[in-house]
Structures are given as structure tokens and as C-alpha cells.
Coordinates of C-alpha atoms and ligand atoms in Angstrom, one line a residue:
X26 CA -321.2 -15.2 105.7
X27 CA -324.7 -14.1 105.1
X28 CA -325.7 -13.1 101.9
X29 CA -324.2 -9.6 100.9
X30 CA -325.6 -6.8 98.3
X31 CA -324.2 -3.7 97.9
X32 CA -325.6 -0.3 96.2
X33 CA -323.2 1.9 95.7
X34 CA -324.5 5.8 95.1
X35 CA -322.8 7.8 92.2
X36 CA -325.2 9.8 90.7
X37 CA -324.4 13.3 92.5
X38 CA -323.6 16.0 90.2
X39 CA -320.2 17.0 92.2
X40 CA -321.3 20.2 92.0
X41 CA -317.9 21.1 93.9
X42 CA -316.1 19.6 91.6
X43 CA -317.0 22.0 89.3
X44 CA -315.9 19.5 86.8
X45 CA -317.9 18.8 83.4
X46 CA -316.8 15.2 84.2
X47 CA -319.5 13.3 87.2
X48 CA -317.3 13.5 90.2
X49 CA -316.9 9.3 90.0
X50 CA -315.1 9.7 87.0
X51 CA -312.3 11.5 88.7
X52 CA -309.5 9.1 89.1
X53 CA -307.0 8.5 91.7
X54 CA -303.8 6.0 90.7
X55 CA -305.5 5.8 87.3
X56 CA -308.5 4.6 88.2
X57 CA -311.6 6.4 88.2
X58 CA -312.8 6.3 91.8
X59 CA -315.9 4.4 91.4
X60 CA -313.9 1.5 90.4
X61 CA -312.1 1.3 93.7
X62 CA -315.6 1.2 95.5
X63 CA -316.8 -1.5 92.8
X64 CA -313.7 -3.6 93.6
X65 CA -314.0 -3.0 97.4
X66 CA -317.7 -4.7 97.3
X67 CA -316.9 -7.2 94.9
X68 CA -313.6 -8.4 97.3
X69 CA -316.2 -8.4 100.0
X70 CA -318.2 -10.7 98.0
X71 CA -321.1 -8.9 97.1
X72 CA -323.1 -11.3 95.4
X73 CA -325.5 -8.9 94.1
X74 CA -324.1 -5.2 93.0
X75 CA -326.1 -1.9 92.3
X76 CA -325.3 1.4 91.3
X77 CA -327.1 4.6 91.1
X78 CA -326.2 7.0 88.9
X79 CA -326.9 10.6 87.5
X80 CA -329.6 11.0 84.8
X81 CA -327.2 11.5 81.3
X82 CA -323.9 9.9 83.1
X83 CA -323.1 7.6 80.3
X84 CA -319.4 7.5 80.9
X85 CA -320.3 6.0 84.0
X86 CA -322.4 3.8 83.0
X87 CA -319.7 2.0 80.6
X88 CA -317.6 2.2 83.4
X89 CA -319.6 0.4 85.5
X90 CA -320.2 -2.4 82.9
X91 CA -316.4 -2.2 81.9
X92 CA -315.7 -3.3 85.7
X93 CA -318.5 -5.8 86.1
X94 CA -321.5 -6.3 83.8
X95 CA -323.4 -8.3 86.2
X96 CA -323.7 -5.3 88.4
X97 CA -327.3 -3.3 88.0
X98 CA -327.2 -0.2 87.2
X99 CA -330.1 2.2 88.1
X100 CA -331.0 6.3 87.1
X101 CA -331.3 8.6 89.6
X102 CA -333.2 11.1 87.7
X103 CA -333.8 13.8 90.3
X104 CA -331.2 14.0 92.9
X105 CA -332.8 14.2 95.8
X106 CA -330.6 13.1 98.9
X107 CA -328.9 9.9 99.3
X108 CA -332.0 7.7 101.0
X109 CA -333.8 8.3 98.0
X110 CA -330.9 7.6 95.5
X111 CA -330.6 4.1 97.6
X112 CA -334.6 3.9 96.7
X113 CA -333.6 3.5 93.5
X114 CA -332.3 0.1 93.5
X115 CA -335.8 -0.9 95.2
X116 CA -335.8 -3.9 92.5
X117 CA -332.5 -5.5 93.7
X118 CA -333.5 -4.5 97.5
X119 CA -336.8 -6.3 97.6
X120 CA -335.7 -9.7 97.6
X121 CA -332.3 -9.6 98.7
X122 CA -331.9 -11.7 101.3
X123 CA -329.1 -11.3 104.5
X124 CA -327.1 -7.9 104.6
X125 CA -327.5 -4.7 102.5
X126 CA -324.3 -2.4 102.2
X127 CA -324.8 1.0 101.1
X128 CA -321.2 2.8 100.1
X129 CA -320.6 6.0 98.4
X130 CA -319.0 6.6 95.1
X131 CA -316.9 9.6 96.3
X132 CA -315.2 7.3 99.0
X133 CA -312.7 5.1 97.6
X134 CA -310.7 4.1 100.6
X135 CA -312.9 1.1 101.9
X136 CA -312.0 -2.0 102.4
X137 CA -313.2 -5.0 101.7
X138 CA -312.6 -5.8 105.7
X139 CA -314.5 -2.9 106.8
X140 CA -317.2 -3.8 104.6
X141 CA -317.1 -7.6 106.1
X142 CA -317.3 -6.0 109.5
X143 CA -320.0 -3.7 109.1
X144 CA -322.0 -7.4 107.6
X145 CA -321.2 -9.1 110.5
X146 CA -322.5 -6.2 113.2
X147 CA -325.9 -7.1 111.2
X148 CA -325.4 -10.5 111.4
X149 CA -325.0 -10.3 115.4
X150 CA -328.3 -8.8 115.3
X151 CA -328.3 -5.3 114.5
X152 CA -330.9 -3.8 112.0
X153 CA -328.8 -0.8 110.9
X154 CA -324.9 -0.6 111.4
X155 CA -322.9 2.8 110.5
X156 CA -319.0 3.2 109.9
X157 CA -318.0 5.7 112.8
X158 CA -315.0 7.7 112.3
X159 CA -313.0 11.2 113.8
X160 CA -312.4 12.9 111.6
X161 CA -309.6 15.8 112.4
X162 CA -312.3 18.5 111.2
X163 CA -315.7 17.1 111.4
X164 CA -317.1 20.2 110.0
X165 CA -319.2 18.8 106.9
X166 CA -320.0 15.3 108.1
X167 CA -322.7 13.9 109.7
X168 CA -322.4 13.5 113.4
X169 CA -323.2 10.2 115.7
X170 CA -324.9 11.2 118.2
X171 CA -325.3 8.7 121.2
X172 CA -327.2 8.3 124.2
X173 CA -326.1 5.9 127.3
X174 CA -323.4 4.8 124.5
X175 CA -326.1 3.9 122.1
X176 CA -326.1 5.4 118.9
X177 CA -329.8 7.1 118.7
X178 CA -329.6 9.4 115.3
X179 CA -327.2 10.8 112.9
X180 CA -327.5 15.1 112.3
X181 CA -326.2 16.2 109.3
X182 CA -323.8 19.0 110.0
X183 CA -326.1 21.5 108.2
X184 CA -329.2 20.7 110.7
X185 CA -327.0 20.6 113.7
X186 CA -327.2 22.4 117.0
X187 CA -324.1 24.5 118.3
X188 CA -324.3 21.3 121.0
X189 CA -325.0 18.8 118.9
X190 CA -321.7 20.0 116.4
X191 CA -319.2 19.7 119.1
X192 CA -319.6 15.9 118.7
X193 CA -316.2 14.7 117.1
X194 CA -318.1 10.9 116.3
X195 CA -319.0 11.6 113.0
X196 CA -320.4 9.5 109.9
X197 CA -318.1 8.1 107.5
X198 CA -320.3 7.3 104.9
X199 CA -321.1 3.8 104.6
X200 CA -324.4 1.9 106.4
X201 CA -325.1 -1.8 107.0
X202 CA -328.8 -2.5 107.0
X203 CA -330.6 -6.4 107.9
X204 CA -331.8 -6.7 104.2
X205 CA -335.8 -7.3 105.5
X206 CA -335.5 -3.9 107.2
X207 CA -334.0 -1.7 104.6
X208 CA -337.0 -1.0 102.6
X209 CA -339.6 -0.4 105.4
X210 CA -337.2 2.2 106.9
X211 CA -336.3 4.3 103.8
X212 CA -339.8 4.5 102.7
X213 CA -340.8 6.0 105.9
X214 CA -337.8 8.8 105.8
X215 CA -338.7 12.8 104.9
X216 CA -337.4 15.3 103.7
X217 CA -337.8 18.0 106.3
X218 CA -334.4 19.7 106.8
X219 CA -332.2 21.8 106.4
X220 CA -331.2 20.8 102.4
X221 CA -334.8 19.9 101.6
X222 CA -333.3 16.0 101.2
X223 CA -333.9 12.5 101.7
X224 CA -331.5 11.3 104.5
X225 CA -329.9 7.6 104.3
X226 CA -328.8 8.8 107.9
X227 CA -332.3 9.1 109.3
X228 CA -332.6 5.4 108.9
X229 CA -330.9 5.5 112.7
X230 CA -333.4 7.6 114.4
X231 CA -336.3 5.7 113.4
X232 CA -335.1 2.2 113.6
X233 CA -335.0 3.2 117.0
X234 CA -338.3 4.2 117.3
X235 CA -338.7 0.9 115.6
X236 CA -337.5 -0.2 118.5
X237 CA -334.9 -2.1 115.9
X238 CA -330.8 -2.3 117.2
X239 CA -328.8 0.2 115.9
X240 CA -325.1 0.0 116.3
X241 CA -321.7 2.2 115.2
X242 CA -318.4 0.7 113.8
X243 CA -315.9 2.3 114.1
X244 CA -313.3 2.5 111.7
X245 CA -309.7 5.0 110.6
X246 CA -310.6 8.1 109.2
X247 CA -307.9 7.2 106.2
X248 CA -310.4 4.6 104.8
X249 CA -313.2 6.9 104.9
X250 CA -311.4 9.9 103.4
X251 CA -314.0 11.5 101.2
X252 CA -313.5 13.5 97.6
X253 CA -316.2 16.8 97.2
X254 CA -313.5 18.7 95.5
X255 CA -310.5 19.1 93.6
X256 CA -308.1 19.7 96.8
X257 CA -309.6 16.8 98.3
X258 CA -309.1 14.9 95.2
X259 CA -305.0 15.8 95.1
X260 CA -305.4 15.0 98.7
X261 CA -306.7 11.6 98.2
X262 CA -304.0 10.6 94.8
X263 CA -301.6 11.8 97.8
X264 CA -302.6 9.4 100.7
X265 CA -302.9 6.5 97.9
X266 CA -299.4 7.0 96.4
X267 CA -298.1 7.5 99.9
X268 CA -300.1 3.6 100.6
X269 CA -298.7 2.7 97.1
X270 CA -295.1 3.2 97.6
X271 CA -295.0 2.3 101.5
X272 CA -296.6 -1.8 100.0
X273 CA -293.7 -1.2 97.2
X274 CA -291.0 -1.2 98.9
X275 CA -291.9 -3.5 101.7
X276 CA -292.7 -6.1 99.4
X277 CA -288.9 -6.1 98.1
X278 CA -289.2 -2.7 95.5
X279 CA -286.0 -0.4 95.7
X280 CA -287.5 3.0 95.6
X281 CA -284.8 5.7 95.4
X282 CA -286.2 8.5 96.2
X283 CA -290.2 7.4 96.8
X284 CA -291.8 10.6 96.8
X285 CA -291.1 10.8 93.5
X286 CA -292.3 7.6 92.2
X287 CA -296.2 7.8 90.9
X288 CA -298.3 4.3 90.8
X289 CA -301.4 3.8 89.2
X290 CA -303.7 1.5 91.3
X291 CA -302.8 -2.0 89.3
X292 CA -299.2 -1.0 88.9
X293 CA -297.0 -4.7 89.4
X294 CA -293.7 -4.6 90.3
X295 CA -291.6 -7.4 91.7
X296 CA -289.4 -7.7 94.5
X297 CA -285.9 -6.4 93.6
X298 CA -286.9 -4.3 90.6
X299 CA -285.6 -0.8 91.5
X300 CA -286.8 2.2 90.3
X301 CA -284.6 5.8 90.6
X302 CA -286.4 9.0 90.7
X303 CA -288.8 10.8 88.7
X304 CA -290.8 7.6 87.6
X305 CA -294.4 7.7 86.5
X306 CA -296.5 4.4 86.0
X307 CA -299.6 5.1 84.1
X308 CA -302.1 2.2 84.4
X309 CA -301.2 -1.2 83.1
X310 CA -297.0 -1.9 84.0
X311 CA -295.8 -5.2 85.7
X312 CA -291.9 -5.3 86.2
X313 CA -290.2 -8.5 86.9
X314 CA -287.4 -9.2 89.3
X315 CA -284.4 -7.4 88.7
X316 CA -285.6 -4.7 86.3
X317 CA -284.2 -1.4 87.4
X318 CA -286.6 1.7 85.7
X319 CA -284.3 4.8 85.7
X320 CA -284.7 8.3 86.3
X321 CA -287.5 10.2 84.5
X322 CA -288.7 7.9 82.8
X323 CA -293.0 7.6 82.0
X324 CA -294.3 3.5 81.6
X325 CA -297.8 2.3 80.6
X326 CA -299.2 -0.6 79.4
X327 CA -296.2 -2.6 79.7
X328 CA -294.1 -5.1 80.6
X329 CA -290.3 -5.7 81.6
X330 CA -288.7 -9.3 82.1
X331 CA -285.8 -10.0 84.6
X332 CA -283.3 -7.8 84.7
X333 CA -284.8 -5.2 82.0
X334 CA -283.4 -2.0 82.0
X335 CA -285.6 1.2 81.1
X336 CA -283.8 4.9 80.7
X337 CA -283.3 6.8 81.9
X338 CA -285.7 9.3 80.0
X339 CA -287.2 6.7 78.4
X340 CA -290.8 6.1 77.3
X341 CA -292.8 3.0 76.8
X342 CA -296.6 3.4 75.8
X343 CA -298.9 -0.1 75.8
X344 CA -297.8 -2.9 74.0
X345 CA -294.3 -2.5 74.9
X346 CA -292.8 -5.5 76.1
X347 CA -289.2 -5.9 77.1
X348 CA -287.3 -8.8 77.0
X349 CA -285.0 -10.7 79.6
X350 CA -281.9 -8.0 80.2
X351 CA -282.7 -6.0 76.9
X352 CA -282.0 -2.5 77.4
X353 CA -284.0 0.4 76.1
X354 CA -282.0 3.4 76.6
X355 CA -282.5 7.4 77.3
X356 CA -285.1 9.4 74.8
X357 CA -286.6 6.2 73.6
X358 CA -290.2 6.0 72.7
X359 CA -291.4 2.0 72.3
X360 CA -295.1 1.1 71.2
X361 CA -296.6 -2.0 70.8
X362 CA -293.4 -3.6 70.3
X363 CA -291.5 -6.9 71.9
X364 CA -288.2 -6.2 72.4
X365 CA -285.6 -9.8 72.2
X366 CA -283.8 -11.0 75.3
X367 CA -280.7 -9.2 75.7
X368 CA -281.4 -6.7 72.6
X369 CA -280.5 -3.4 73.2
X370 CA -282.5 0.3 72.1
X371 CA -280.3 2.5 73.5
X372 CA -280.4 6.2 72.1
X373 CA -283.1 8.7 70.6
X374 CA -284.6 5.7 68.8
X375 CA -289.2 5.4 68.0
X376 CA -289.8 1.8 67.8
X377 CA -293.7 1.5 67.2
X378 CA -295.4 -1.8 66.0
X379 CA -292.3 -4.2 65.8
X380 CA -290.6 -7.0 67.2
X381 CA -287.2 -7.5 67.6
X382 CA -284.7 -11.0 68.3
X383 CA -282.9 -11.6 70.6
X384 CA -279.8 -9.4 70.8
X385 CA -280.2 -7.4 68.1
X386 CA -278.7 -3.8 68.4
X387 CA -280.6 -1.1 67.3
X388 CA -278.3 2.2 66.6
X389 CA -279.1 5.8 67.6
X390 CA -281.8 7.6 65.9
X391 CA -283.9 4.5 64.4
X392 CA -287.1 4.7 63.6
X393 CA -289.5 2.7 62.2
X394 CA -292.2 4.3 60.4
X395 CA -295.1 2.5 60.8
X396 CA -297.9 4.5 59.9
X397 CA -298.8 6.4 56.3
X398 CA -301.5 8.3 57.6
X399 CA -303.8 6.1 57.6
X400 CA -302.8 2.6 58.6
X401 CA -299.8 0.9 60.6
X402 CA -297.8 -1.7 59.4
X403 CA -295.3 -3.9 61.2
X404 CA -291.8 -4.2 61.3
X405 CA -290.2 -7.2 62.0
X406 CA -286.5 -7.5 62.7
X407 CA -284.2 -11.0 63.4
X408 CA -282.3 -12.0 66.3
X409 CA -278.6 -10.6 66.2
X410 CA -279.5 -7.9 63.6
X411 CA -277.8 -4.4 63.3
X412 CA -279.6 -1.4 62.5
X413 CA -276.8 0.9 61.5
X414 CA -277.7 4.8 63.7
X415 CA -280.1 7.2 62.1
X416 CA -281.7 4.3 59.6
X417 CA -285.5 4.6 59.1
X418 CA -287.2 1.5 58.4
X419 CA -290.1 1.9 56.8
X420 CA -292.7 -0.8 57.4
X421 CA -294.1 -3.5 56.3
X422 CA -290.6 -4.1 56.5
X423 CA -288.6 -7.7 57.7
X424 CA -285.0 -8.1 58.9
X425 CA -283.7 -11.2 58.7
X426 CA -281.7 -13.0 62.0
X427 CA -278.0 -11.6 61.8
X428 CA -278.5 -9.2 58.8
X429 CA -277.0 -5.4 58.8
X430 CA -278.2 -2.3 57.8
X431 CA -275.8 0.6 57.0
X432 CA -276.2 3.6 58.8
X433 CA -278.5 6.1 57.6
X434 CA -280.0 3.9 55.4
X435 CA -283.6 4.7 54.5
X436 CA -285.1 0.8 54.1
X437 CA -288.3 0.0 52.3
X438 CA -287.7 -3.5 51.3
X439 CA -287.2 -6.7 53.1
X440 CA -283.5 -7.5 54.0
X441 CA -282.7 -11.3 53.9
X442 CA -281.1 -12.7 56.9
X443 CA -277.1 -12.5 57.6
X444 CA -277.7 -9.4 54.2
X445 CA -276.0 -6.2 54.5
X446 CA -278.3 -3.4 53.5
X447 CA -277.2 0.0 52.2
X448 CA -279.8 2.5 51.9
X449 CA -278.1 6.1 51.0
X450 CA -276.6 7.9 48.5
X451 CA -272.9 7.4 47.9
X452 CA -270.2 9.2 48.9
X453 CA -268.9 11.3 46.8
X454 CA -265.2 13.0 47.0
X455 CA -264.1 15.9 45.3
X456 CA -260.0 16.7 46.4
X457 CA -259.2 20.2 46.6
X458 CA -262.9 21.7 46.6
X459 CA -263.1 23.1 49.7
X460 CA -259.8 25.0 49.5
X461 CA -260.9 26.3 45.8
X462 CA -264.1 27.3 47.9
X463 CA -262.4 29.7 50.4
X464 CA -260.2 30.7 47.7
X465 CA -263.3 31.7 45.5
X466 CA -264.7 33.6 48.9
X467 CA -261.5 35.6 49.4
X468 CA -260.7 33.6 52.2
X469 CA -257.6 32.7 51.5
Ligands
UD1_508 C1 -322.7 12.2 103.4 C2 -323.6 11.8 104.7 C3 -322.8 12.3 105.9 C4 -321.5 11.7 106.0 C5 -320.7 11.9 104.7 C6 -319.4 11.1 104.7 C7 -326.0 11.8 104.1 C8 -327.2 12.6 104.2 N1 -324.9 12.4 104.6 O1 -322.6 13.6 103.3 O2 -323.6 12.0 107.1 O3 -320.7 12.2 107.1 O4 -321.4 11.6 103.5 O5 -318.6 11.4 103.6 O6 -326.0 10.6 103.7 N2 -325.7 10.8 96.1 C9 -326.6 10.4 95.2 N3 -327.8 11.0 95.0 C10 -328.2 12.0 95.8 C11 -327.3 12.5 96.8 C12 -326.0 11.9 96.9 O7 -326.2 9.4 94.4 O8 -329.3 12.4 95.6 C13 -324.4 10.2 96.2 C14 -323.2 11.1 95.9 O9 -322.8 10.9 94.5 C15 -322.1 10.6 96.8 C16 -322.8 10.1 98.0 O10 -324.2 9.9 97.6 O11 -321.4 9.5 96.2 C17 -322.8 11.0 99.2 O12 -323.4 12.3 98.8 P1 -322.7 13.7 99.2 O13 -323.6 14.8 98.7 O14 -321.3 13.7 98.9 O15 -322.9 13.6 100.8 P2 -322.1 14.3 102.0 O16 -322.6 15.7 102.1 O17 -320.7 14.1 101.8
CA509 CA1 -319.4 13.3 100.0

């Protein structure tokens, strides 16, 4: 393939948004929605990547470095239409070399296929090529308007006739251009219309005049679905869980009831893991083969081995990691802990900043307080153990391999291995006081 640079446009304000947040920043599956039109170009194998963004967007400028700091990032100070937001990546434009992509921040459906198709209708010769789509309503986009089958211009849907916005060929969004042609024809665009704006879409009417070919792709509507507001945002989280959960279970996932099951965009889960209703997974989960995740349960940042089992009503935050069969049962919280092979959490139990062996059994209510106020200490616990219910193990704390601690203990010192700890105060017995009680009460 000929050599590929993409500039990707993010600096609108999203006014209709009417967000405080840049509208790139909202995310769908987790992921902001820039990053899914980052990864598209990079998977088409951009070599070169630019981005424009909005005067003040900081947020997205670390994004854009957080997903690929070799990508050049360029200020749109004054947003004036989207030709001259491509205008200002002039510096990676003016000696690129083979095929310019231009894709939109607010799209993040594209693939990296339609973006290797849209290269090669440059490649066959075209100057400019532009992803066609029907939309259902194409109130709002651009339209395609052809002539003998030929595409001659694209009319925005605010300059366009009552004729002219019948057509139901409309724009979705992203352009090829012939890399030696793209700067010569957005320098000559204007801004007289309807918005006062410089139009990447009146590239088509005067290659033409250029006498330069010009030529339409066309492509699903699905991948060129486009986010201006917030219903079109819960639209697009819908089509991508929809895409999400569809992949899931064909590649082997046991999904229960699926339209309750919530991915994030890099969520991992192996063929026969099976997940029961009411599951969220926040960014950042890979489940191995046989894990089952059980109702209502909320995962991120983690990891389950072969036949794990999670819930249900459990929660694991990042850093949990759970072992080969261990079991981390219902209104559990687990953070930045490894849990052993076979070791079991099973009730009510906050397991922060830990590790613990290999089939050790950790009783109801257990909680290791790892954090003063100010920092967090670890706590470490041996294979076999047993953590008596309702103990608080206060860390830096060790358990050694095969060592007990009596329930409702309250531990603050190490506990050698194969130890019995006892933490409480004793039991005391008084015969006959409760009767003398209700006696003393006129009970009795
Ligand atoms: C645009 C197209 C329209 C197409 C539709 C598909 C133009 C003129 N119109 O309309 O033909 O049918 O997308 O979704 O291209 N941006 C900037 N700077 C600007 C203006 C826009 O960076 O000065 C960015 C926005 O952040 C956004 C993208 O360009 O990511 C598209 O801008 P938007 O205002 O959403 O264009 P549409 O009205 O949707
Ligand atoms: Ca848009």
C-alpha cells in the first residue's frame, strides 16, 4: 500500500453536547471516542498521524499522547469549518507522500478496512474519494450529489435546495485525498455559505473543475454513525455493546441474559467463561477459560484465571487478580490484591493491597485495613491460612502458610506460619446474671 497519513479533526466545541467536557472526550465502552478513531488509523497503518484540536483542550491533548506520542498534534485556534481545521496540519500535509485520510473525531465506528478502501480508490487514480452512506434520516448530513453517476459536489444540508435535499446519498464523514492534491484544493476553498465556514466537502466541486477524478465509496451507515449529542451518544454505547456482546458470545462467551452485560472497548474474555446477568466491565478485565462472573457483579482492572468464580454481587477494582478456581464470593470488594489458586473470599469481606496463598480461606467479614489516612501498607497472607469471620488485619501485617486466626480477632502483628492467633477479649461468664437481671426489672 501507498503511503498513508491521517488527520483526524477534534477540535469542535460540541456545542450540542452541551457538555463542559470537548465532545472527543465523551466515551463509548470506556473509551473516549477519539481513541477509537486513533486506533482505527493506526490499524490502517497510518504512518504519519495528526490531530487538530480546540484552542485550551488539554485533556485531549494528553489523550492523544497517552494513545500515541508519535502522533502530531495541532491547535485549531478559531473554529472555522472543517477544511480549515484540516489546514492546520499544513506541516504534516506538505510533504506527505501517497494518500491523505481525513476522519472525524465524533465518528468512532470506522474501520480500519474502510479506511484501506477509501486509500486504495486514490491509489486507482482518484484525486479525492468520499465515504457515501444512507443514512435512514439524512437530515443533517451532507448530501452526494451526482451527475451521469459521477459524483460532482457535496451540499451541506444547511445550503441545500428543497431538490437537492431529497437526495438520500449522503456524506459520512471521512475523505480520501491523492496527498499532492490535498493542499492546492483546500487553499482554494471559501467560505461563502450558509454557516459562514470552510468546507472539507467543497474539495469535490472544484477537483472537478480541476478537471481531477473524484469518486464515492460507499460504505454501512453503522460505521459512520455520528455523535453531536447526548442521545446520539447513548445511541452509539448502544450499537457498540450490541457489536460487543454479539463478538462475545460467538467467540465461545456464555452470556445469560446479554442485554444486560456492559463491555468496555478492551474488555477480554475467553471462550467458555460465562457471565449471568447484570455484569458491568469497566475498562481493563480479561477472563480466562472457564471463569463464570455472576449476577451483579461490577469488574475493572482485573483479571480471573481458569475456572475463577466472581459473585455474585461482588466487586473487583484494578489490581485484582484471581487465581486458578479461587472464589471471591457475594458483597466482596478486592483491590490490588492476588488472590491464591483455589483460595476462597467468599462473604462481606474488603481485601485491598494483599496477597493471598493458595487455598487459604478467608472468613466472612474480613478486612484488611490497609490505609491510616495517609499511606497503604500491604498485607500478606500464606497458603492454607484461616482468617477466622469478622477479623481485621491491620497491615503491614504477614500470615504465615497454614497459620489461623481466631474469629474476630483484631491483628496488628505478624503471625508465624502454622500459629494460631487470638486477637479479642476473653470470654467471660457470669452463671445466673441474666436471670438476677430480669429479676432486678420486675420481670420475673
Ligand atoms: C460533517 C460534514 C457533512 C457530513 C457529516 C457526517 C462538513 C462541512 N460537513 O458535518 O457533510 O455529512 O460531517 O457526520 O465537513 N471540526 C473541527 N473544526 C472545525 C469544525 C469541525 O475540528 O472548525 C471537527 C469536529 O470536531 C468534528 C468534525 O470536524 O469532529 C465534523 O464537524 P461537525 O461540526 O460535527 O460536522 P457535521 O455538521 O456533522
Ligand atoms: Ca458531526
Amino acid at each position: 500500500m501507498a503511503h498513508l497519513t491521517t488527520i483526524i479533526l477534534a477540535a469542535g466545541e460540541g456545542t450540542r453536547m452541551r457538555s463542559a467536557k470537548p465532545k472527543v472526550l465523551h466515551a463509548i465502552g470506556g473509551l473516549p471516542m477519539l481513541g477509537f478513531a486513533m486506533r482505527a488509523a493506526q490499524m490502517a497503518g497510518a504512518e504519519r498521524l495528526g490531530v487538530v484540536i480546540g484552542p485550551g483542550h488539554d485533556d485531549v491533548r494528553r489523550l492523544v499522547e497517552n494513545e500515541n506520542n508519535a502522533a502530531d498534534v495541532y491547535v485549531q485556534e478559531e473554529r472555522r469549518g472543517t477544511a480549515h481545521a484540516v489546514l492546520m496540519a499544513r506541516p504534516s500535509l506538505q510533504d506527505a507522500e501517497g494518500v491523505v485520510i481525513v476522519l472525524f473525531g465524533d465518528t468512532p465506528f470506522v474501520t480500519a478496512e474502510t479506511i484501506a478502501r477509501l486509500a486504495r480508490a486514490v491509489e486507482d487514480g482518484a484525486a479525492v474519494a468520499v465515504a457515501g452512506m444512507r443514512p435512514p434520516s439524512p437530515a443533517g448530513y451532507g448530501r452526494l450529489v451526482t451527475r451521469d453517476g459521477k459524483l460532482v459536489a457535496i451540499v451541506e444540508d444547511k445550503d441545500a435546495s428543497a431538490e437537492e435535499k431529497r437526495i438520500t446519498l449522503c456524506n459520512g464523514g471521512l475523505m480520501a485525498f491523492d496527498a499532492r492534491h490535498i493542499l492546492p484544493l483546500l487553499d482554494a476553498i471559501g467560505d461563502d455559505n450558509a454557516q459562514g465556514e470552510f468546507y472539507l466537502t467543497d474539495a469535490v466541486a472544484l477537483a472537478n473543475r480541476r478537471g481531477l477524478a473524484v469518486t464515492a465509496v460507499e460504505i454501512g451507515f453503522a460505521e459512520v454513525f455520528g455523535v453531536n449529542d447526548r442521545a446520539q451518544l447513548a445511541e452509539a454505547e448502544a450499537r457498540f455493546q450490541e457489536a460487543r456482546r454479539k463478538a462475545a458470545m460467538l467467540a465461545g462467551v456464555t452470556l445469560v441474559a446479554p442485554e444486560t452485560v456492559f463491555f468496555s472497548h478492551d474488555t477480554e474474555l475467553a471462550a467458555d467463561v460465562t457471565v449471568e446477568p447484570h455484569v458491568v466491565f469497566a475498562p481493563g478485565v480479561r477472563a480466562a477459560s472457564g471463569a463464570l462472573i455472576r449476577a451483579f457483579s461490577h469488574l475493572e482492572g482485573c483479571a480471573l484465571a481458569e475456572g475463577a468464580v466472581v459473585g455474585p454481587y461482588a466487586r473487583l477494582r484494578p489490581g485484582a487478580e484471581v487465581g486458578r478456581k479461587a472464589k471471591i464470593g457475594n458483597f466482596c470488594e478486592v483491590k490490588a490484591a492476588a488472590i491464591g489458586e483455589g483460595a476462597k473470599v467468599n462473604h462481606l469481606s474488603y481485601i485491598g493491597d494483599a496477597s493471598i496463598g493458595a487455598g487459604a480461606n478467608i472468613g466472612a467479614g474480613t478486612i484488611t485495613c490497609n490505609y491510616d489516612g495517609f499511606s497503604k501498607y500491604r498485607t500478606e497472607i500464606g497458603a492454607g491460612a484461616f482468617i477466622g469471620s469478622n477479623s481485621s488485619l491491620v497491615a503491614p501485617l504477614a500470615v504465615g502458610d497454614g497459620a489461623y486466626v481466631g474469629s474476630g480477632s483484631v491483628v496488628t502483628k505478624d503471625v508465624p506460619a502454622d500459629a494460631l492467633a487470638v486477637a479479642r477479649g476473653r470470654q467471660v461468664e457470669k452463671p445466673g446474671w441474666a436471670d438476677a437481671f430480669r429479676r432486678r426489672q420486675g420481670k420475673k
